[in-house]
Amino acid sequence: MRHEPTAGQLLNVQLERLSNGTLFLKERVKRVRYWIEWVLVSSFGRLVRTLPFGVVQKMGDLAGSIVFWGDSKGRKVALANLEVALGSCLNPRQRRRVARRSLQVFGRNFLELFWSRRLTNSNVDDFISFEDPQRLRELVESEVPFIAISPHFGNVELAGALLGIKGRPLVIVSQPLKNERLTPIFRNLREATGHKIIVPNNAVVGLLRALRTGESVFLFTDLTLKLRDSAVIIDGFGLKMRVTQIHAFLHQRTGCPLVPWVTLPRGDGGYLVRVLPWLRFPSGSSYQEITQTCWNQFEPIIRGNPDHWLWVYKHWRYQPSTLGATYPFYANRSTQFDLEVESQLYPEKAKTLSEKIREHARWQRERE
């Protein structure tokens, strides 16, 4: 006997069809949007390469100012970071100026990456050069592969292009973009000077392989990681930062030296790459000790040139429950973070605390 569907069943069928149609429409809209983004970025990139370097810098400044005034959330993060990090060293007006200038530097960094296709061995020194030519020779001629490290400070893109052009290409980890059409554009820009780009998935394996086969690598050291990721806790600007330890891990596994550098402005509108003393640590050094020492090379430079650090980034995602220091509004309290801080403060308890940390991490992953 045939049963006619009930009104409720018919309604469910219609709702399912509507839902599928909506998802299909959203996917089509996303594809069209991604295609438009690709056309705009590709066209804009070609335009940027035709412009004078000074004009590109002014465009970067304008873009940074627009982002500063248009992105209220990012502006709030940057101002909060500056307040807790530099405190009374800057008044509110100065903090706004530094936050805006920081985004302008980032805007320049972005646009100058497109412009970097015009750089050659014969003209690159007109735009960016090493502060000490001897340091450049050491890097280029080194028979030992090294781990180049830097915070998000100054024009990192042009510094990388300079080293590649001078004959020392690097292996660089780069996160694919949500719009997959754009990823090859930025990969090709960075690889144009000889660098090799790898993705974060299994990046450690790729970096280890590179160092062991004689290739040098580059890493950012100020990446703040979430609790599900392996990290170490260091002191930055008097506050606890949960940051990447991959450079410390690679150093201990391979013995390759750590080479810290920063990019600073030149008086003529160009840039200087300052290479700091190479770092080597005894085999028994902890990842935390290595990471902290690396950071200590950079913090005084950031304090002296605050305009050039990426303040809009959430550098302090977590705050301890027991310490009285003031953290940014976005910092969260976490049992796991407290355990990690305690393990660092009391090494004799590290073994017991490590098990508690693993248990809490498993519980956290199950919740997610």
XYZ file of C-alpha atoms in Angstrom:
368
model
C 0.000 0.000 0.000
C 1.430 3.362 -1.050
C 1.767 5.983 1.679
C 1.594 9.630 0.759
C 4.287 11.785 2.392
C 3.132 13.851 5.283
C 3.231 17.626 5.290
C 6.216 17.518 7.634
C 8.147 15.224 5.311
C 7.402 17.446 2.318
C 8.573 20.471 4.290
C 11.844 18.739 5.203
C 12.466 17.875 1.533
C 11.880 21.479 0.498
C 14.152 22.788 3.256
C 16.911 20.370 2.228
C 16.646 21.470 -1.408
C 16.707 25.104 -0.331
C 19.761 24.488 1.847
C 21.597 22.708 -0.975
C 20.712 25.519 -3.355
C 21.963 28.124 -0.894
C 25.257 26.284 -0.404
C 25.673 25.972 -4.179
C 25.003 29.690 -4.611
C 27.490 30.602 -1.857
C 30.145 28.430 -3.487
C 29.550 30.083 -6.864
C 29.726 33.543 -5.302
C 32.980 32.628 -3.532
C 34.525 31.356 -6.758
C 33.558 34.535 -8.575
C 34.944 36.664 -5.721
C 38.218 34.719 -5.726
C 38.488 35.154 -9.491
C 37.915 38.914 -9.181
C 40.560 39.094 -6.427
C 43.008 37.247 -8.672
C 42.375 39.629 -11.586
C 42.759 42.697 -9.358
C 45.923 41.490 -7.604
C 47.536 40.336 -10.860
C 46.740 43.616 -12.618
C 47.748 45.722 -9.632
C 51.010 43.813 -9.283
C 51.920 44.520 -12.906
C 51.076 48.200 -12.395
C 53.216 48.475 -9.264
C 56.268 47.153 -11.116
C 56.046 50.047 -13.600
C 56.093 52.764 -10.923
C 59.079 54.524 -9.335
C 60.175 53.081 -5.993
C 59.287 56.283 -4.119
C 55.751 56.258 -5.520
C 55.297 52.641 -4.423
C 56.376 53.594 -0.904
C 53.866 56.455 -0.782
C 51.153 54.061 -1.959
C 52.146 51.694 0.845
C 51.906 54.530 3.355
C 48.448 55.428 2.065
C 47.296 51.801 2.212
C 48.567 51.480 5.786
C 46.758 54.651 6.838
C 43.517 53.435 5.275
C 43.794 50.123 7.128
C 44.572 51.921 10.388
C 41.477 54.103 10.187
C 39.220 51.477 8.600
C 40.071 48.421 10.714
C 38.857 49.327 14.193
C 39.577 45.847 15.596
C 43.159 45.816 14.363
C 43.701 49.374 15.572
C 42.434 48.419 19.016
C 44.851 45.465 19.183
C 47.819 47.594 18.097
C 47.102 50.344 20.618
C 46.598 47.806 23.418
C 49.907 46.128 22.552
C 51.748 49.436 22.601
C 50.206 50.420 25.919
C 51.270 47.250 27.748
C 54.665 46.928 26.037
C 55.954 50.489 26.127
C 53.714 51.926 28.846
C 54.599 55.453 29.914
C 57.313 55.727 27.248
C 54.585 56.831 24.838
C 51.550 59.018 25.428
C 48.219 58.137 23.717
C 48.934 60.391 20.742
C 52.362 58.838 20.231
C 50.889 55.335 20.453
C 48.451 56.147 17.662
C 51.264 57.527 15.534
C 53.418 54.417 16.065
C 50.470 52.085 15.385
C 49.637 53.908 12.158
C 53.257 53.991 11.047
C 53.605 50.273 11.785
C 50.791 49.539 9.344
C 52.346 51.874 6.791
C 55.579 49.878 7.022
C 53.558 46.704 6.494
C 51.840 48.332 3.489
C 55.224 49.180 2.014
C 56.439 45.659 2.664
C 53.467 44.255 0.756
C 53.747 46.531 -2.281
C 57.533 46.422 -2.452
C 57.312 42.652 -2.805
C 55.585 43.191 -6.177
C 58.125 45.843 -7.119
C 61.050 43.561 -6.203
C 60.870 41.885 -9.632
C 62.769 44.940 -10.899
C 65.744 44.273 -8.625
C 68.956 42.984 -10.179
C 72.477 42.405 -8.936
C 73.511 45.721 -10.494
C 70.788 47.915 -8.935
C 69.735 46.198 -5.700
C 72.213 48.150 -3.552
C 70.477 51.377 -4.588
C 67.409 50.244 -2.653
C 68.622 47.856 0.036
C 72.089 46.917 1.235
C 73.902 45.287 4.119
C 75.014 47.604 6.898
C 78.311 45.707 7.076
C 79.504 44.245 3.729
C 81.656 41.765 5.631
C 78.496 40.247 7.125
C 77.125 39.767 3.613
C 80.282 37.968 2.527
C 80.065 35.708 5.575
C 76.512 34.709 4.670
C 77.098 34.213 0.958
C 80.412 32.393 1.314
C 79.523 30.296 4.368
C 80.090 26.607 3.733
C 77.843 25.848 6.709
C 74.070 26.156 6.238
C 72.452 28.551 8.692
C 69.061 29.356 10.205
C 68.243 33.000 9.461
C 65.752 34.479 11.936
C 63.887 37.764 12.254
C 60.747 39.157 13.855
C 58.044 40.827 11.741
C 60.135 43.971 11.663
C 60.858 46.306 8.757
C 60.952 45.177 5.163
C 61.656 41.477 5.490
C 60.643 40.814 1.879
C 63.312 43.047 0.324
C 65.926 41.710 2.746
C 65.181 38.209 1.520
C 65.304 39.355 -2.099
C 68.689 40.996 -1.470
C 70.225 37.828 -0.067
C 68.835 35.727 -2.907
C 70.161 38.109 -5.547
C 73.582 38.136 -3.878
C 73.763 34.370 -4.202
C 72.419 32.827 -0.986
C 68.868 31.566 -1.562
C 66.870 30.345 1.417
C 64.155 27.818 2.151
C 61.139 29.738 3.469
C 57.891 28.552 5.054
C 54.861 30.368 3.629
C 51.213 29.856 4.546
C 48.921 29.231 1.530
C 46.195 31.842 1.136
C 42.486 31.077 1.389
C 42.169 32.156 -2.214
C 44.238 29.438 -3.876
C 44.507 31.525 -7.049
C 46.639 34.080 -5.188
C 49.102 31.646 -3.613
C 51.152 31.070 -6.822
C 51.466 34.839 -7.331
C 53.210 35.388 -4.004
C 55.177 32.147 -4.253
C 56.554 33.177 -7.651
C 57.469 36.639 -6.365
C 59.539 35.137 -3.544
C 61.057 32.386 -5.667
C 62.095 34.861 -8.381
C 65.306 35.591 -6.457
C 66.130 31.919 -5.962
C 64.335 31.095 -2.736
C 62.403 27.861 -2.238
C 58.938 28.031 -0.667
C 57.474 25.192 1.396
C 54.075 25.014 3.098
C 53.572 24.658 6.884
C 52.312 21.063 6.605
C 55.307 18.890 7.511
C 57.478 22.016 7.357
C 59.803 20.694 10.064
C 60.676 17.677 7.918
C 61.332 19.902 4.927
C 63.480 22.320 6.917
C 65.523 19.513 8.474
C 66.097 17.985 5.054
C 67.148 21.358 3.659
C 69.696 22.034 6.407
C 71.127 18.528 6.183
C 71.629 18.891 2.429
C 73.408 22.239 2.769
C 70.535 24.668 2.215
C 69.950 27.585 4.578
C 66.482 28.465 5.891
C 64.578 31.511 7.131
C 62.064 31.672 9.993
C 60.053 34.286 11.872
C 60.624 34.048 15.624
C 57.713 36.129 16.947
C 54.848 33.885 15.849
C 52.449 33.446 18.767
C 51.005 29.932 18.815
C 47.729 28.567 20.122
C 47.609 25.969 22.883
C 47.202 23.064 20.469
C 50.624 23.864 18.956
C 53.988 23.042 20.499
C 55.635 26.233 21.778
C 57.787 27.786 24.493
C 57.085 30.692 26.811
C 59.485 33.617 26.826
C 59.546 37.069 28.389
C 58.901 39.879 25.925
C 58.495 43.469 27.097
C 58.061 42.105 30.619
C 55.147 39.862 29.613
C 54.828 36.144 28.884
C 54.728 35.263 25.183
C 53.898 31.776 23.872
C 55.963 31.596 20.689
C 57.356 29.195 18.127
C 60.350 27.088 19.081
C 61.075 25.642 15.658
C 64.322 27.579 15.188
C 65.592 26.273 18.543
C 64.591 22.719 17.589
C 66.354 22.931 14.227
C 69.489 24.353 15.833
C 69.685 21.549 18.380
C 68.985 18.829 15.814
C 71.453 20.049 13.176
C 73.989 22.262 14.950
C 73.513 24.903 12.241
C 74.109 28.434 13.565
C 71.283 30.890 14.153
C 71.722 34.172 12.276
C 69.495 36.994 13.579
C 68.928 40.016 11.357
C 66.668 43.054 11.081
C 65.882 45.534 8.320
C 66.176 49.232 9.167
C 65.427 52.375 7.123
C 68.194 54.249 5.327
C 68.233 58.024 5.112
C 67.689 57.980 1.338
C 64.442 55.983 1.440
C 66.129 52.615 1.074
C 66.878 49.949 3.665
C 69.797 48.504 5.605
C 70.040 44.863 6.648
C 71.762 44.570 10.013
C 73.125 41.093 10.693
C 73.588 40.464 14.407
C 76.220 38.110 15.862
C 75.687 34.463 14.959
C 74.381 32.314 17.805
C 75.439 28.807 18.817
C 74.333 26.958 21.941
C 75.634 23.931 23.867
C 73.862 20.681 23.059
C 72.132 20.612 26.445
C 70.491 24.031 26.093
C 66.706 24.038 26.374
C 64.451 25.273 23.595
C 63.199 27.959 25.979
C 66.713 29.215 26.686
C 67.575 29.367 22.989
C 64.316 31.069 22.036
C 64.646 33.618 24.841
C 68.225 34.467 23.868
C 67.180 34.959 20.250
C 64.364 37.270 21.304
C 66.731 39.255 23.505
C 68.683 40.227 20.375
C 65.587 41.814 18.874
C 63.716 43.489 21.725
C 66.159 46.405 22.232
C 66.018 47.132 18.500
C 62.209 47.081 18.541
C 62.182 49.407 21.550
C 64.461 51.811 19.724
C 62.472 51.615 16.470
C 58.892 50.760 17.502
C 57.410 52.013 14.217
C 58.738 48.974 12.385
C 57.291 46.067 14.399
C 53.900 44.580 13.520
C 51.895 45.811 16.515
C 48.545 44.827 14.999
C 49.431 41.150 15.588
C 48.188 39.444 18.786
C 51.573 38.889 20.410
C 50.117 38.057 23.843
C 47.274 35.570 23.305
C 47.492 34.232 26.865
C 48.156 35.648 30.304
C 49.064 33.860 33.550
C 46.433 33.748 36.270
C 48.939 34.381 39.056
C 51.011 37.312 37.809
C 49.876 40.875 38.287
C 51.232 42.420 35.067
C 48.760 44.122 32.745
C 48.080 42.267 29.496
C 46.145 43.356 26.381
C 42.357 43.022 26.462
C 42.415 40.014 24.084
C 44.731 37.866 26.259
C 43.023 34.766 27.674
C 43.647 32.782 30.835
C 44.182 29.046 30.484
C 45.002 26.173 32.823
C 47.413 24.765 30.248
C 49.218 28.092 29.926
C 49.512 28.352 33.722
C 51.015 24.853 33.831
C 53.494 25.767 31.097
C 54.555 28.904 32.977
C 54.942 26.918 36.208
C 57.022 24.291 34.418
C 59.344 27.022 33.185
C 59.659 28.660 36.610
C 60.238 25.361 38.463
C 62.326 23.034 36.259
C 62.428 20.414 39.028
C 58.667 19.966 38.558
C 58.871 19.847 34.776
C 58.361 16.087 34.434
C 55.209 16.018 36.572
C 53.854 19.203 35.033
C 54.541 17.978 31.496
C 52.158 15.065 32.011
C 49.479 17.448 33.287
C 50.043 19.676 30.268
C 49.637 16.718 27.888
C 46.449 15.634 29.648
C 45.013 19.128 29.430
C 46.017 19.431 25.769
C 44.228 16.154 24.966
C 41.148 17.367 26.803
C 41.280 20.654 24.904
C 41.523 18.890 21.525
C 38.534 16.695 22.388
C 36.507 19.800 23.194
C 37.407 21.322 19.846
